[in-house]
Coordinates of C-alpha atoms and ligand atoms in Angstrom, one line a residue:
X1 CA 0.0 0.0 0.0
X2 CA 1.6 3.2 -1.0
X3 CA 2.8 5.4 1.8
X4 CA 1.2 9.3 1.8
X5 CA 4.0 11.6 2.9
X6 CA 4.7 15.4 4.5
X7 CA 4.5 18.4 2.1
X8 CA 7.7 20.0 3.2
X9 CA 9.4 22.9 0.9
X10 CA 7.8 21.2 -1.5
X11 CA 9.0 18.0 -1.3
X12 CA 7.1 14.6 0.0
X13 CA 8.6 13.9 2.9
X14 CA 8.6 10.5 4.7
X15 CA 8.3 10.4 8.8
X16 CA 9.8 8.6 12.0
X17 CA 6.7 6.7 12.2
X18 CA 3.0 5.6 10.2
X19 CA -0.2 6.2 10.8
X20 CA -2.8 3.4 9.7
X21 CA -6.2 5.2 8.6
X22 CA -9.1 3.2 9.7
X23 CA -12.6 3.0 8.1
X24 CA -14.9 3.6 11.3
X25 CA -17.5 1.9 9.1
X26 CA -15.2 -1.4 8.9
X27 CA -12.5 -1.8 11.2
X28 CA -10.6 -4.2 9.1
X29 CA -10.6 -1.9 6.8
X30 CA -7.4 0.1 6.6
X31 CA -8.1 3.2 3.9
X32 CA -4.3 4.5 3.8
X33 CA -1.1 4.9 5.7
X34 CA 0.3 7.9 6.7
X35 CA 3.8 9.6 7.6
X36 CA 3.9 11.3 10.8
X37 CA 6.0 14.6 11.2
X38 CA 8.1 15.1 14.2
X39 CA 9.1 18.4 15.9
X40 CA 11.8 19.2 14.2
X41 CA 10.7 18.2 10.7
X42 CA 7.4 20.9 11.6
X43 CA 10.4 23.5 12.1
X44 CA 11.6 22.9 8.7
X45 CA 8.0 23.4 7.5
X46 CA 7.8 26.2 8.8
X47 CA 11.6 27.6 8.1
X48 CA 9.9 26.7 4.4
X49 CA 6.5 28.3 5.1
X50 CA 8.7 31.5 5.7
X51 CA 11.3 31.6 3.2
X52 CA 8.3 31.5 0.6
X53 CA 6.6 34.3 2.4
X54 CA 8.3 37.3 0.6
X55 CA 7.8 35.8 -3.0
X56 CA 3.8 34.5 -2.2
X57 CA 2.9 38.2 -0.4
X58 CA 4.6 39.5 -4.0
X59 CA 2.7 36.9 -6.5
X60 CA 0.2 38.6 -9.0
X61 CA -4.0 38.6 -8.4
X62 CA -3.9 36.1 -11.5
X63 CA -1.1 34.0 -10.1
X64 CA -3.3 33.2 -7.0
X65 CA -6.6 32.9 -8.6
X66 CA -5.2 30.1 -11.3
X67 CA -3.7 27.9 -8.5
X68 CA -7.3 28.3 -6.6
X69 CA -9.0 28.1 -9.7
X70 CA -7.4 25.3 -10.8
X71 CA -7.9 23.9 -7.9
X72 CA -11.9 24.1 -7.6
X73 CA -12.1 22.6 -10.9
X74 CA -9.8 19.3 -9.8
X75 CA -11.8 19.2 -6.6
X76 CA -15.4 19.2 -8.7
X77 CA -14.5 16.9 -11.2
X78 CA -12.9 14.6 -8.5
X79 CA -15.8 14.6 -6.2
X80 CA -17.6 11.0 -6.4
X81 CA -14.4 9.7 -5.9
X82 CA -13.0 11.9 -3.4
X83 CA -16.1 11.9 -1.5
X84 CA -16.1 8.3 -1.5
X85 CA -12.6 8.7 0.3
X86 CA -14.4 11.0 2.8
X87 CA -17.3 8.6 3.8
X88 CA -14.7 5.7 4.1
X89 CA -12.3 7.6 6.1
X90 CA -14.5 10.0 8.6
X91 CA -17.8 7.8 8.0
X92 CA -20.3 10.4 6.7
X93 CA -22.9 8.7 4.3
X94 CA -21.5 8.6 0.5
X95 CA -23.8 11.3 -0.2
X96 CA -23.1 13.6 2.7
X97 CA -19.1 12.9 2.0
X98 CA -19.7 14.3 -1.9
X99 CA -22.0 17.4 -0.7
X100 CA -18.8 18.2 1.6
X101 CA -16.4 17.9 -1.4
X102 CA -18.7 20.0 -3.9
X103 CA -18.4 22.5 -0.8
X104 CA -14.5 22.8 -0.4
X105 CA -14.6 23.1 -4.7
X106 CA -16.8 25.9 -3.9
X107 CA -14.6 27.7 -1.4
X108 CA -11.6 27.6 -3.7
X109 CA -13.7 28.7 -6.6
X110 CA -15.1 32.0 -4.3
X111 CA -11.6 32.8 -3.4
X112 CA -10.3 32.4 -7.0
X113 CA -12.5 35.4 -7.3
X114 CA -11.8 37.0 -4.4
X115 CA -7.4 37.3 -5.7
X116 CA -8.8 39.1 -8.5
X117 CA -11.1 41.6 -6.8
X118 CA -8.5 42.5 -3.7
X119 CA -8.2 46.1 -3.2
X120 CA -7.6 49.2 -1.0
X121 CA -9.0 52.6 0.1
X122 CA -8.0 55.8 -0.5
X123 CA -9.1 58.5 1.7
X124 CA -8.6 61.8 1.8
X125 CA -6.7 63.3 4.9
X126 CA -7.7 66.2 6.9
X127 CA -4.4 67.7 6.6
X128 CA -4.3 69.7 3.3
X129 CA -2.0 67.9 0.8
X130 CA -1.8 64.5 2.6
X131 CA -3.8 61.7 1.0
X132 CA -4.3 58.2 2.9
X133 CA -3.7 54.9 1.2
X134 CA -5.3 51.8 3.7
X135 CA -4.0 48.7 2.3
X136 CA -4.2 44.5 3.4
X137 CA -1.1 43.2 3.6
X138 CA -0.6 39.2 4.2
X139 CA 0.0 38.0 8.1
X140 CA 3.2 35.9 6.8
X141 CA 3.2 32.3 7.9
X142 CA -0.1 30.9 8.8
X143 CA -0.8 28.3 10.9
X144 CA -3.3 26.2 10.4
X145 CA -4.9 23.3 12.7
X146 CA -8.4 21.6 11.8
X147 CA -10.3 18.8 13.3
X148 CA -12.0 15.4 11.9
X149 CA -15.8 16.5 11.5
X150 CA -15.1 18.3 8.0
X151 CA -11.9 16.7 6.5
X152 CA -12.4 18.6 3.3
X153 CA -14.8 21.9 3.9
X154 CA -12.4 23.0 7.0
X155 CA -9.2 22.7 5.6
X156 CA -10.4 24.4 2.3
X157 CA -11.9 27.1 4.2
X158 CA -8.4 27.8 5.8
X159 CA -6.3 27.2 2.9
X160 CA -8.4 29.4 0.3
X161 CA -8.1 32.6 2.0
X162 CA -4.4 32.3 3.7
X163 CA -3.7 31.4 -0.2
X164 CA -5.8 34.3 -1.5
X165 CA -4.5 36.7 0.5
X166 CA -0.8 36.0 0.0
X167 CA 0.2 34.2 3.1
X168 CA 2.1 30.5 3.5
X169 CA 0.9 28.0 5.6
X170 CA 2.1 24.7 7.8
X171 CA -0.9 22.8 8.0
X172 CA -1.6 20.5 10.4
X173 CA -4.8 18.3 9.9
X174 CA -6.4 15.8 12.6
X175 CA -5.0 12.7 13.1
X176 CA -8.0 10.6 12.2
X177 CA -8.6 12.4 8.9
X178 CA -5.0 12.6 6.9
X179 CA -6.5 11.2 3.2
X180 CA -8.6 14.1 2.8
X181 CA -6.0 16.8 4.2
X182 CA -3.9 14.9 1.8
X183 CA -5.8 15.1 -1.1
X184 CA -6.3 19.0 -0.7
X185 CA -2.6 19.4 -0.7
X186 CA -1.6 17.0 -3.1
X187 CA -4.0 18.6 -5.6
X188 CA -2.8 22.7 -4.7
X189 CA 0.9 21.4 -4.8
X190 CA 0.2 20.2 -8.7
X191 CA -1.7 23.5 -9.3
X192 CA 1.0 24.9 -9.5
X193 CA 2.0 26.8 -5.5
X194 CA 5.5 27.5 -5.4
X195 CA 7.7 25.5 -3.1
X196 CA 7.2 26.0 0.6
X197 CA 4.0 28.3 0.1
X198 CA 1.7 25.1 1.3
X199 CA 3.3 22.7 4.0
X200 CA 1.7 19.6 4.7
X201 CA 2.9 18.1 8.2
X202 CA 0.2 15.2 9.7
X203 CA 1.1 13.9 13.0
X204 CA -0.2 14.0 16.7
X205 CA -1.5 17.7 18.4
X206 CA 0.9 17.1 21.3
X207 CA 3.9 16.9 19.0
X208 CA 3.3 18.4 15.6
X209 CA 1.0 20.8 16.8
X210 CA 2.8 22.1 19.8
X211 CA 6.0 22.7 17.6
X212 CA 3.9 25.2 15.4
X213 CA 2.5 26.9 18.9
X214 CA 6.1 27.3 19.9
X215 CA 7.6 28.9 16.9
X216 CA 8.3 32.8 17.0
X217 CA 7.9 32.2 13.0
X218 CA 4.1 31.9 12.7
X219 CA 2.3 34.9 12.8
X220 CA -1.3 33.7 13.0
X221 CA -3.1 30.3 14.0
X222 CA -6.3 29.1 12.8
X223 CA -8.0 26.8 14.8
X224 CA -10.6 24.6 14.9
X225 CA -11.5 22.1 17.4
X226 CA -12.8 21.5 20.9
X227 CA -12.9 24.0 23.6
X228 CA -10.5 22.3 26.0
X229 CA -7.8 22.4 23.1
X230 CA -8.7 26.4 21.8
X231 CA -8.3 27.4 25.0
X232 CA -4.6 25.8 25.3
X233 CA -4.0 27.1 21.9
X234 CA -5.0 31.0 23.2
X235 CA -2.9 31.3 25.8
X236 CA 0.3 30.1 23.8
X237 CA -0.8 33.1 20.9
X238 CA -0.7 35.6 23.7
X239 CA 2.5 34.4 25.1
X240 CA 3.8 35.4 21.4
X241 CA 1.1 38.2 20.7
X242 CA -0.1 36.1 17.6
X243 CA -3.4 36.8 16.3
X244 CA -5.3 33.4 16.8
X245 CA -8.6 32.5 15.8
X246 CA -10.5 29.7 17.3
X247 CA -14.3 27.9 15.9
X248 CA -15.0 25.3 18.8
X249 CA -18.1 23.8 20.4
X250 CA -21.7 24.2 20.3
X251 CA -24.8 23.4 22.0
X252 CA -27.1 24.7 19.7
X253 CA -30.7 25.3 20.2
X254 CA -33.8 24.5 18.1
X255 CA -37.4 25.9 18.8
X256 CA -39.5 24.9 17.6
X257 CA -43.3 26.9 18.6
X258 CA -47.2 26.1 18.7
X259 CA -47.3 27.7 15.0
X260 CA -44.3 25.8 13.4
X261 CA -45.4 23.8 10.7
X262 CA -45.0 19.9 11.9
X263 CA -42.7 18.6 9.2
X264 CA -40.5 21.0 9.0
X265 CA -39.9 21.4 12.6
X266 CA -39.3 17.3 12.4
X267 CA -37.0 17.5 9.4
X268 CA -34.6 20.8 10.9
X269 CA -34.8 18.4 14.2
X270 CA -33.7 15.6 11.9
X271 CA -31.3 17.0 10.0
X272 CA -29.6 18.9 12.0
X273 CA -29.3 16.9 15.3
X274 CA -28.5 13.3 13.3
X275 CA -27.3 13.8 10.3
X276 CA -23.3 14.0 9.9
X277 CA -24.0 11.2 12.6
X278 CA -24.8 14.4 15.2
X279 CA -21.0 15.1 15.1
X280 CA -21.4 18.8 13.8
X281 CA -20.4 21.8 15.9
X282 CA -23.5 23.2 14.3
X283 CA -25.9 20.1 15.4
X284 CA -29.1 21.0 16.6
X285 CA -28.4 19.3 21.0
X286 CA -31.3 21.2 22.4
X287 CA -34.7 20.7 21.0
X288 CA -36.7 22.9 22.8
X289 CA -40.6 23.2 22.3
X290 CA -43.1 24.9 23.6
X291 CA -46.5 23.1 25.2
X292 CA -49.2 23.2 22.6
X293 CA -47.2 21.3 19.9
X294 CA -44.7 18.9 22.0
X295 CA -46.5 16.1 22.6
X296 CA -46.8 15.9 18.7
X297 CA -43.4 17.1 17.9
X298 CA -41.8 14.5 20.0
X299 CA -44.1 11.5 18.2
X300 CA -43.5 12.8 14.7
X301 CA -39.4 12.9 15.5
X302 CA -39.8 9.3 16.7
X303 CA -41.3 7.8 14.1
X304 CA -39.2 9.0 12.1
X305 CA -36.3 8.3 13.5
X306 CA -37.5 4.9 13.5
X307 CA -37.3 5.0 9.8
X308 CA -33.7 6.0 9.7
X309 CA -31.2 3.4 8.6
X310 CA -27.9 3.7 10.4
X311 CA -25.7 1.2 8.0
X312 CA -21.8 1.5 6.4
X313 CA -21.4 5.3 5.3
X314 CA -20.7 4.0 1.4
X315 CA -23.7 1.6 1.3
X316 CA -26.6 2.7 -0.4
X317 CA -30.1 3.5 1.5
X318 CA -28.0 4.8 4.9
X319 CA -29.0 7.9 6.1
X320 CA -26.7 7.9 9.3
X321 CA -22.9 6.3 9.4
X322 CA -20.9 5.1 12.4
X323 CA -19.5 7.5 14.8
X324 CA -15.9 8.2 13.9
X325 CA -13.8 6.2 16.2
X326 CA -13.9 4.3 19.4
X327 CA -13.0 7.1 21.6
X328 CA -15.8 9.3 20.5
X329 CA -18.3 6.3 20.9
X330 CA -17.5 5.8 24.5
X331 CA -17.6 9.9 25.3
X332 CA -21.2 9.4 23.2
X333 CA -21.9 5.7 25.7
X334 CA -20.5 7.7 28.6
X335 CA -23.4 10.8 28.1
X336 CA -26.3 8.5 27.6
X337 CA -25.4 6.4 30.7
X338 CA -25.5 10.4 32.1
X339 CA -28.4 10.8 31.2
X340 CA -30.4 7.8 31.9
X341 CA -28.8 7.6 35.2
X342 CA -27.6 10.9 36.6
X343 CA -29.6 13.5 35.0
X344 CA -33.1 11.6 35.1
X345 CA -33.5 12.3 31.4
X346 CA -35.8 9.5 29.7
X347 CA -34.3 7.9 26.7
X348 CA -37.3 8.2 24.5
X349 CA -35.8 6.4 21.5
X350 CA -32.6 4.6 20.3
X351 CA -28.7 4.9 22.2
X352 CA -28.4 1.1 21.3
X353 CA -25.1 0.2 20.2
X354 CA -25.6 -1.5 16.9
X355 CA -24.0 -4.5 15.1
X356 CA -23.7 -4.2 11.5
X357 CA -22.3 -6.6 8.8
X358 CA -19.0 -5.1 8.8
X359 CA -17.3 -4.6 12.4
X360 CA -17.7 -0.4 12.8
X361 CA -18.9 2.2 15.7
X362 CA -22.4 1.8 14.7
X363 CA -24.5 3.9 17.6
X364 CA -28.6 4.1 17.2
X365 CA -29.5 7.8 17.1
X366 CA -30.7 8.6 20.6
X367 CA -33.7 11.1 21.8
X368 CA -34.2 12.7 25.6
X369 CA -37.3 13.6 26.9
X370 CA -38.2 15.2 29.6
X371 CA -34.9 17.0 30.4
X372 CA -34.1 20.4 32.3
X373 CA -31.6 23.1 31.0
X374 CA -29.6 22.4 33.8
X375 CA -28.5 18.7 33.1
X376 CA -25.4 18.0 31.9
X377 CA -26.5 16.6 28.9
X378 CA -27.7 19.9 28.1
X379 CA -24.9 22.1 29.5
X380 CA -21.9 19.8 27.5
X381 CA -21.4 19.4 24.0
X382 CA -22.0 15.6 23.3
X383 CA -20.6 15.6 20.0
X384 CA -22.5 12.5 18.6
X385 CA -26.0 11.3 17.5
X386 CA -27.8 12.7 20.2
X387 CA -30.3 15.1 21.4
X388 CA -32.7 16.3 24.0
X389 CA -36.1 18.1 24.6
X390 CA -36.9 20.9 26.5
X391 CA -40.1 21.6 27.0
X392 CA -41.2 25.4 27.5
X393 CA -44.1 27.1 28.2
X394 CA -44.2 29.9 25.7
X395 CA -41.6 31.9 23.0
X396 CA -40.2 34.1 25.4
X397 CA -39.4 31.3 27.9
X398 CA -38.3 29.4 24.8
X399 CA -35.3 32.0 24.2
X400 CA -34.5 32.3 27.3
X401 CA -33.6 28.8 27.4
X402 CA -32.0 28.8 24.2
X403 CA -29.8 32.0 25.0
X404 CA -28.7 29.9 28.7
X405 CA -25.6 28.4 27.4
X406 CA -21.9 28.5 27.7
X407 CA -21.9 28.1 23.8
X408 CA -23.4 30.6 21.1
X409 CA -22.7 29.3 17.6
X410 CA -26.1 28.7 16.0
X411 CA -29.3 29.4 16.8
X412 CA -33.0 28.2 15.3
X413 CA -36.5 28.6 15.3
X414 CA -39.6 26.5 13.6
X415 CA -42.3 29.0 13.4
X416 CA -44.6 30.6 10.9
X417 CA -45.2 34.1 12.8
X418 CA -42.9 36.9 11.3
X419 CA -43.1 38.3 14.3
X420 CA -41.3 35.6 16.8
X421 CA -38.9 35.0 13.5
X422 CA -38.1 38.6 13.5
X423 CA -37.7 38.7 17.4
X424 CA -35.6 35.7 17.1
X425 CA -32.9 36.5 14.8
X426 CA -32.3 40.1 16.5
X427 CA -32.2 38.2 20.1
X428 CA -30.6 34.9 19.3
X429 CA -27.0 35.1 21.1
X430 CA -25.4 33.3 18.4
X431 CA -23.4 34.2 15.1
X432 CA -25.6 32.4 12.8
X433 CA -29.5 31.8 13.1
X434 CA -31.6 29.9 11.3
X435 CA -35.3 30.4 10.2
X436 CA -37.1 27.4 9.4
X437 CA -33.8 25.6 8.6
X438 CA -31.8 23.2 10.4
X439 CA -28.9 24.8 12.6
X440 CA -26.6 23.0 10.5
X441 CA -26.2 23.5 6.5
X442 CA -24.4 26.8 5.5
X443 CA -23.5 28.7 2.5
X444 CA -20.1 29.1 1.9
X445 CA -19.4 32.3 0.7
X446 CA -20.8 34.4 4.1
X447 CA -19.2 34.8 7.1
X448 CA -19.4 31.5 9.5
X449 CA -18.8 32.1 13.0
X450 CA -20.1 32.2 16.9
X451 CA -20.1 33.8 20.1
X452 CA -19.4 33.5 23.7
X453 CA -17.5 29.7 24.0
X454 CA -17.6 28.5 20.4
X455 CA -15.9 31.0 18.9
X456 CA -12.4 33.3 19.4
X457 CA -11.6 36.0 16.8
X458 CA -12.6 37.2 13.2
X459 CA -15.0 35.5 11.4
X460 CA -14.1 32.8 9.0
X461 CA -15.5 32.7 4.9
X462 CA -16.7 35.2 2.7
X463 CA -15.1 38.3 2.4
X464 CA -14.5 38.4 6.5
X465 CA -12.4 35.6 6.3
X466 CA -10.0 38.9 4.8
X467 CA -9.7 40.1 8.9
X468 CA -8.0 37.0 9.8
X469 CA -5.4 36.4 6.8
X470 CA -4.9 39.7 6.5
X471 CA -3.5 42.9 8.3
X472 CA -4.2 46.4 7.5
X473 CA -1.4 49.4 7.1
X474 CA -2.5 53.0 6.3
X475 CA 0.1 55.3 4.7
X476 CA 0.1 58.5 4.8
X477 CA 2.0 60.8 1.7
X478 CA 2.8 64.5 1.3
X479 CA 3.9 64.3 -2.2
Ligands
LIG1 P1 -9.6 18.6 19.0 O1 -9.5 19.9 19.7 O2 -9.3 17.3 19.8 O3 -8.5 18.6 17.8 C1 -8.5 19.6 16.8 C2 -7.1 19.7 16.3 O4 -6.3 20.2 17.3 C3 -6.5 18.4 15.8 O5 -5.8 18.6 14.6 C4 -5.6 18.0 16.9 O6 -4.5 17.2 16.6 C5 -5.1 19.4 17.3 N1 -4.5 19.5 18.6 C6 -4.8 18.7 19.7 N2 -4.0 19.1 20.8 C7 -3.2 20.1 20.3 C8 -2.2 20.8 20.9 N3 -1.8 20.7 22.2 N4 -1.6 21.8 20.2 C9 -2.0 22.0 19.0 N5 -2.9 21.3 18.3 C10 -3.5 20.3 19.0 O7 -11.0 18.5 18.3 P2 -11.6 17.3 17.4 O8 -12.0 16.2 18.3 O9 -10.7 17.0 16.2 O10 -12.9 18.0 16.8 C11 -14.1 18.1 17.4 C12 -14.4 19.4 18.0 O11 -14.3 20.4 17.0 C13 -15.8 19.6 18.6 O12 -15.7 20.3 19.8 C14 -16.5 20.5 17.6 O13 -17.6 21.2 18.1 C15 -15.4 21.3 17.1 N6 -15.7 21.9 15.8 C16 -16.0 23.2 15.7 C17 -16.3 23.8 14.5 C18 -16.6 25.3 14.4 O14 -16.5 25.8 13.4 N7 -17.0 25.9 15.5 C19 -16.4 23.1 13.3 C20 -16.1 21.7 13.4 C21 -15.7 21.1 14.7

C-alpha cells in the first residue's frame, strides 16, 4: 500500500513513524497509511513556510486565482471519488461525504475570485495635501490546525483565504482524517504553489502541533476544534502576541413553537441533530418546544427516527454512518449512561449500540425527553448522534432557554409568525440563526462564526475571512 507523505518545501517527505487510517465503518478496513511529522521536521516546515513568504505576499492577483481556480475545478470533477474517500475515512454517508467535497470546490472557486477583486482605500486626509492609502497586507506564515468533522470543507476554508490573500501555511490536519488533508494538498501542490507556500505536516496535536504553537515564525493560527484544546492554543498566541482564531463547540438550540409547521420542525430536528451522525459543531443538541405542539413534535421525531437506517457510510439507502472512532463512541456511551442515570432524562428512543455486517462504531440515534436546561447533557457538547427536549411554556421562555448556554454558535426557530422570527434572529446570542432551517447546512461564501465559547476571533468565509489572513497598514503621503 503506497505510503502518503509530509509536504515540506515542497518536497514529499517521509516520517519517524506511520499512521494506519481506519474506516470507522469497517474496522478491518485500513483506507491509507500515513507519515507522521516530528518536531523538528514541523520547524523545517515552517523555516519553508517563511522563506516562501516574501515571494507569495509579491505573487500577482492572476497568479493566485489560477492555483485556486485550478484547484476548484480538480476538486469538482474529482468529487464522487473523493467523497467516497471521505465517507470511508471519517464515515459520513457517501452522499453527505460528496456534498462536503462540492463545498471545499466551492470555497476555492469563491476565493479564485476574491485574488482578482482584492483592493484598497483611498481617503482623503484632513491635513491639506496628505492623501491616505489603507492597504491589506498578508499575516506571513499561517498556521493552520483543523479537526476530523469536516476533513475537506475545514481545511479548504483555511487554505483558500491564507492562499488568497498571499500568506504561507504549515498545515496541520487531525489525526484521524489525513486522506482528505492529503488530497487538498496533493492537488494545490500540482496547481502549480510554489515550493514551501503550502506545508503539509500530519502527525499527533501534542507533537506536531505544539511545535507550530512554539515557533516565534508563525504569525497567525487558525484553529478549529474542541474547547478544552482552543483554550490551550489562546494562551500560547498571547504568550507570542499572535493573532489566533478559534471555531470550537456548540450546543445549539432549536425551537421549535405552537405555530411551526409539523414537518419541517421534524425535518430541521432531523437534519440537524442526526445527520453528519450528530458530530457537527453546528448540530441541533437542544430541542426545545413549547406546550401546545410537543407532545406531537416529540411522536412525529420518533417515528421518524424509526425510519432511519444507520448502516456503512458508502452503502446505499444509509442515512446515518458510524460515529468516527472508538474514543468518541465511548464519550457518546458515557453521556447517555449520564443521562439515563444521573440526569433523570428518559431515553425516548434509540442509544443502542448496533451491530452491523462489517465490524464499525455503529451507535442508534438517541432522543431525551423530559430533560431540564440544567443537566449536563444539556450544559456539555455531546458531539454525537444525540439530542434532548426541553419543554417550555411559551416563545419568550423558549429563548430564554435557548440564549442559557456556555456556547453561542447557532441558533434556530420552527415557526410561521414573522413576528417571533423577526424577534428571534435580533435576540438569538449566536453568530448564525436559522429560520425554518436546520442549525446545520451553511452557505459558503458568508461569514461563519459564533459567540461567547464557540468562537475566538474574526470570522471565517466570505469576504471576512480577509480580517484574519490579513493585516491592515494605512500610509500617509505628502507628495
Ligand atoms: P480537538 O480539539 O481534539 O482537535 C482539533 C485539532 O487540534 C486536531 O488537529 C488536533 O490534533 C489538534 N491538537 C490537539 N492538541 C493540540 C495541541 N496541544 N496543540 C496544537 N494542536 C492540537 O478537536 P476534534 O475532536 O478534532 O474536533 C471536534 C471538536 O471540533 C468539537 O468540539 C466540535 O464542536 C469542534 N468543531 C468546531 C467547528 C466550528 O467551526 N465551530 C467546526 C467543526 C468542529
Amino acid at each position: 500500500m503506497e505510503i502518503h507523505r509530509n509536504l515540506i518545501g515542497g518536497e514529499w517527505v517521509a516520517g519517524l513513524e506511520l499512521l494506519e487510517n481506519i474506516n470507522p465503518s469497517n474496522t478491518e478496513d485500513v483506507v491509507g497509511r500515513y507519515a507522521q511529522a516530528d518536531a523538528a521536521q514541523t520547524g523545517q516546515a515552517i523555516t519553508a513556510a517563511k522563506a516562501a513568504s516574501p515571494g507569495w505576499a509579491r505573487s500577482t492577483p492572476q497568479q493566485r486565482h489560477d492555483v485556486l481556480q485550478a484547484a476548484a475545478s480538480e476538486i469538482m470533477s474529482r468529487r464522487a471519488e473523493l467523497g467516497d474517500l471521505l465517507a470511508r475515512e471519517e464515515g459520513k454517508t457517501l452522499a453527505e461525504g460528496i456534498a462536503e467535497t462540492a463545498r471545499a470546490a466551492q470555497i476555492f472557486d469563491f476565493f479564485a475570485g476574491e485574488a482578482l477583486r482584492l483592493a484598497g482605500e483611498l481617503v482623503p486626509s484632513i491635513r491639506p495635501g496628505v492623501s491616505i492609502e489603507i492597504t491589506r497586507e498578508p499575516m506571513g506564515v499561517v498556521g493552520i490546525i483543523t479537526p476530523w468533522n469536516f476533513p475537506m470543507a475545514i481545511p479548504a476554508w483555511k487554505i483558500a483565504p491564507a492562499l488568497c490573500y498571499g500568506d504561507t501555511i504549515v498545515f496541520k490536519p487531525a489525526e484521524l482524517v489525513p486522506g482528505c488533508a492529503w488530497v487538498i494538498v496533493d492537488v494545490l501542490h500540482r496547481a502549480g504553489l510554489p515550493e514551501g507556500v503550502l506545508n503539509l505536516v500530519m502527525g499527533r496535536g501534542a507533537v506536531v502541533g505544539e511545535a507550530i504553537l512554539d515557533s516565534s515564525d508563525v504569525a497567525a493560527i487558525s484553529f478549529t476544534g474542541s474547547v478544552a484544546t482552543g483554550t490551550h492554543i489562546a494562551a500560547k498566541c498571547a504568550q507570542h502576541m499572535r493573532k489566533v482564531q478559534l471555531e470550537m463547540g456548540g450546543k445549539n438550540p432549536l425551537v421549535v413553537l405552537d405555530d411551526a409547521d409539523l414537518d419541517t420542525a421534524v425535518n430541521c430536528a432531523i437534519n440537524g441533530a442526526y445527520f453528519s451522525t450528530g458530530q457537527r459543531c453546528t448540530a441541533s443538541s437542544r430541542l426545545i418546544v413549547t406546550e401546545g405542539i410537543h407532545d406531537r413534535f416529540v411522536a412525529a421525531t420518533i417515528e421518524k427516527l424509526r425510519s432511519l437506517q444507520v448502516d456503512d457510510a458508502r452503502k446505499e439507502g444509509t442515512h446515518i454512518g458510524p460515529v468516527v472512532d472508538q474514543k468518541q463512541l465511548d464519550v457518546d456511551l458515557a453521556y447517555l449512561d449520564v443521562g439515563r442515570n444521573q440526569d433523570g432524562a428518559k431515553l425516548a428512543w434509540g442509544g443502542e449500540r448496533l451491530n452491523r455486517e462489517t465490524p464499525g462504531f455503529y451507535l442508534q440515534p438517541a432522543l431525551f425527553t423530559e430533560t431540564s436546561n440544567t443537566m449536563r447533557i444539556n450544559r456539555e457538547e455531546i458531539f454525537g448522534p444525540v439530542a434532548t427536549v426541553i419543554r417550555a411554556k411559551d416563545y419568550d421562555e423558549a429563548l430564554e432557554l435557548a440564549n442559557d448556554t456556555t456556547f453561542g454558535l447557532s441558533s434556530g426557530i420552527c415557526t410561521t409568525s414573522l413576528k417571533y422570527a423577526s424577534h428571534f434572529k435580533r435576540n438569538a446570542e449566536a453568530g448564525m440563526v436559522m429560520v425554518n432551517l436546520p442549525t446545520a447546512g451553511v452557505d459558503p461564501h458568508v461569514p461563519f462564526g459564533g459567540r461567547k465559547g464557540s468562537s475566538y476571533g474574526s470570522r471565517e468565509q466570505g469576504r471576512y475571512a480577509a480580517d484574519f489572513y490579513t493585516q491592515v497598514k494605512t500610509a500617509y503621503t505628502l507628495p
